XYZ file of C-alpha atoms in Angstrom:
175
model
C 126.117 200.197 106.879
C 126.218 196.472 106.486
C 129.369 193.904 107.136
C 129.907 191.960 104.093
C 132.249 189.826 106.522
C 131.021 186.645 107.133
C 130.909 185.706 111.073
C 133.285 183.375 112.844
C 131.756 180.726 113.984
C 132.716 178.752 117.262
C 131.146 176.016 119.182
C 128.894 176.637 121.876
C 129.326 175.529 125.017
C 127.119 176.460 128.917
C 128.564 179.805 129.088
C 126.794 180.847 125.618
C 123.103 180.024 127.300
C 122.509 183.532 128.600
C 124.019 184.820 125.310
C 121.763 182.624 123.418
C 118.880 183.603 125.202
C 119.894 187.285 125.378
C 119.785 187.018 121.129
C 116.141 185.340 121.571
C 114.811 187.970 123.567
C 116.240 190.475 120.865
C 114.592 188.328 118.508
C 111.145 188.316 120.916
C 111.130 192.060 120.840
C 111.725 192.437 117.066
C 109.147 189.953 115.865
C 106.128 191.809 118.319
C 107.121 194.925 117.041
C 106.629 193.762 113.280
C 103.136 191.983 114.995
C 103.957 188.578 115.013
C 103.843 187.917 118.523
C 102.182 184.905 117.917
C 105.661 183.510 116.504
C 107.153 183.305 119.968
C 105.114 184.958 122.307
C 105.570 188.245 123.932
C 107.714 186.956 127.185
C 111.538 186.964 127.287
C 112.804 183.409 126.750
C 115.384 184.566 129.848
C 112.828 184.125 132.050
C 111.379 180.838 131.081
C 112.302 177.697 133.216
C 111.377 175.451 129.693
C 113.681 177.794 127.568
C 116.721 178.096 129.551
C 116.458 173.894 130.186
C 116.002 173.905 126.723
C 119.017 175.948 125.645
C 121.118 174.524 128.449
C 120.433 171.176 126.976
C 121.605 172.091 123.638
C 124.804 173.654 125.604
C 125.345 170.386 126.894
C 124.957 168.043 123.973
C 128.088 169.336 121.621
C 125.195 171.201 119.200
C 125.325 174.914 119.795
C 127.208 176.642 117.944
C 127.654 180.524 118.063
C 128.725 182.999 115.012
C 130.809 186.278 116.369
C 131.739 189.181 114.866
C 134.476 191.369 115.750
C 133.864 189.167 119.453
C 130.709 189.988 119.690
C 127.871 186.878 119.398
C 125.594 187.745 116.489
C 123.972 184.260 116.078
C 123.652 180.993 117.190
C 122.600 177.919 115.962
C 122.126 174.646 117.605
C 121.943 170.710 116.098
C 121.119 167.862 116.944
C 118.160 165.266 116.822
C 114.387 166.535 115.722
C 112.304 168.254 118.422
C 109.735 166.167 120.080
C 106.714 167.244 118.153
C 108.812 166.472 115.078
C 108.183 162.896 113.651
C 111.510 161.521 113.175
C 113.028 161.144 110.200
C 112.880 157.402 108.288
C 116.640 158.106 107.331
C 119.997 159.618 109.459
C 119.479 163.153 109.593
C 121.067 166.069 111.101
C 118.336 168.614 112.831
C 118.329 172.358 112.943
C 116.883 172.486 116.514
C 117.563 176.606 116.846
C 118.895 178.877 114.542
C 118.922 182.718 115.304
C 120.607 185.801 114.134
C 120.791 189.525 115.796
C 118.897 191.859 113.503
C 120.072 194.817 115.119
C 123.806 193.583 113.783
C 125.382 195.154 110.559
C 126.700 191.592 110.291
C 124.883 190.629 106.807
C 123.746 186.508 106.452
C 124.661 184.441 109.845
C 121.690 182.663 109.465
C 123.029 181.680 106.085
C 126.488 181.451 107.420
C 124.927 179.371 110.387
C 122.914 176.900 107.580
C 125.959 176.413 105.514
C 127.910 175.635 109.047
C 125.074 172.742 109.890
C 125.132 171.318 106.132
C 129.025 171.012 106.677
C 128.124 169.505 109.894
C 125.933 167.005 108.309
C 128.507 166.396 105.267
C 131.240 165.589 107.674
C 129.329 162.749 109.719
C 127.719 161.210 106.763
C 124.386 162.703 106.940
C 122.731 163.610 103.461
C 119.781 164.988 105.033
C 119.424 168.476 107.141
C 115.868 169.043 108.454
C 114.613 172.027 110.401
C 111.194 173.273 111.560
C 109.876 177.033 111.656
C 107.361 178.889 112.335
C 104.355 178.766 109.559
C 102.573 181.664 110.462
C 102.746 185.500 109.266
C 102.149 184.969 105.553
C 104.682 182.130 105.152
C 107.800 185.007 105.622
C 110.248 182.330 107.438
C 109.204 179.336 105.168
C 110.453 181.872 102.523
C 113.179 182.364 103.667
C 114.248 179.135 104.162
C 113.264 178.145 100.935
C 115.518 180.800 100.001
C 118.455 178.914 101.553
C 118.071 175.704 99.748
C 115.604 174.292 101.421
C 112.392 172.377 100.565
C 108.854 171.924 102.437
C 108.039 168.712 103.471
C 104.912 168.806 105.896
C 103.047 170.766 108.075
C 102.143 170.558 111.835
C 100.717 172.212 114.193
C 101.571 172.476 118.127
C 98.585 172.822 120.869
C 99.226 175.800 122.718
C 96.770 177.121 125.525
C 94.879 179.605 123.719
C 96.001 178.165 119.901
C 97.581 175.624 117.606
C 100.867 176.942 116.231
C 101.377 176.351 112.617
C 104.827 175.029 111.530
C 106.609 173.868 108.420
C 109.177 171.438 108.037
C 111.779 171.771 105.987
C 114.180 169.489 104.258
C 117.869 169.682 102.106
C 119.749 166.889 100.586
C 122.704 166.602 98.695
């Protein structure tokens, strides 16, 4: 049955990165069995040099943040500057650089919980803009959803990968 509870939500710190990547794998597994490998691959992120630097980086710059339930992680989410196949913004932004949620949790909207968290984020330094990218692929499911949350599409971009480009949307929210 689902939580109606909303998470806690804590900063993130080094000791979250196998957590973090423990809720990405989850998140791996989930999106190949729904055949959308070609979201994030088919690999654990655990076991990817790029990923865990990655992670650990956002560990280390004050970003990460990580929703619990009951004391159990359920979601993270991570902020900071755009990614660097993101143009940068022509205005002070905040950037959604990872948000992700455990779908196997009866814990009902982190990743809304998470976006609200950012936007507060954002409010508190100053920072009328919150950007984020996603992953444009799959009939436009996660663009939906952020839509869903507020959020508007700006443009679209594509990333060379070895055997493909890999469509993505960014999206914008002001206030």
């Amino acid at each position: 049955m689902p939580d109606p509870t909303p998470p806690a939500i804590r900063p993130g710190g080094i000791d979250d990165v196998a957590t973090v990547l423990a809720l990405m794998d989850c998140a791996t597994e989930w999106l190949v069995s729904i055949g959308r490998a070609d979201q994030w691959g088919t690999e654990p992120h655990s076991t990817n040099p790029k990923r865990i630097a990655q992670i650990e980086g956002f560990a280390r710059s004050g970003g990460l943040w990580i929703a619990e339930a009951g004391g159990t992680a359920v979601g993270a989410l991570s902020v900071g500057e755009a990614l660097p196949y993101v143009a940068p913004a022509d205005e002070p932004e905040l950037y959604v650089q990872l948000l992700i949620s455990d779908r196997s949790s009866p814990v009902r909207g982190v990743g809304a919980a998470l976006l609200a968290h950012a936007r507060r984020l954002a409010a508190q330094s100053g920072v009328g803009l919150l950007r984020l990218d996603c992953f444009a692929g799959g009939e436009g499911a996660l663009v939906r959803y952020y839509e869903r949350q507020g959020f508007t599409r700006a443009e679209a971009f594509s990333v060379a990968q070895p055997d493909r480009e890999w469509p993505g949307q960014i999206l914008t929210l002001r206030w």
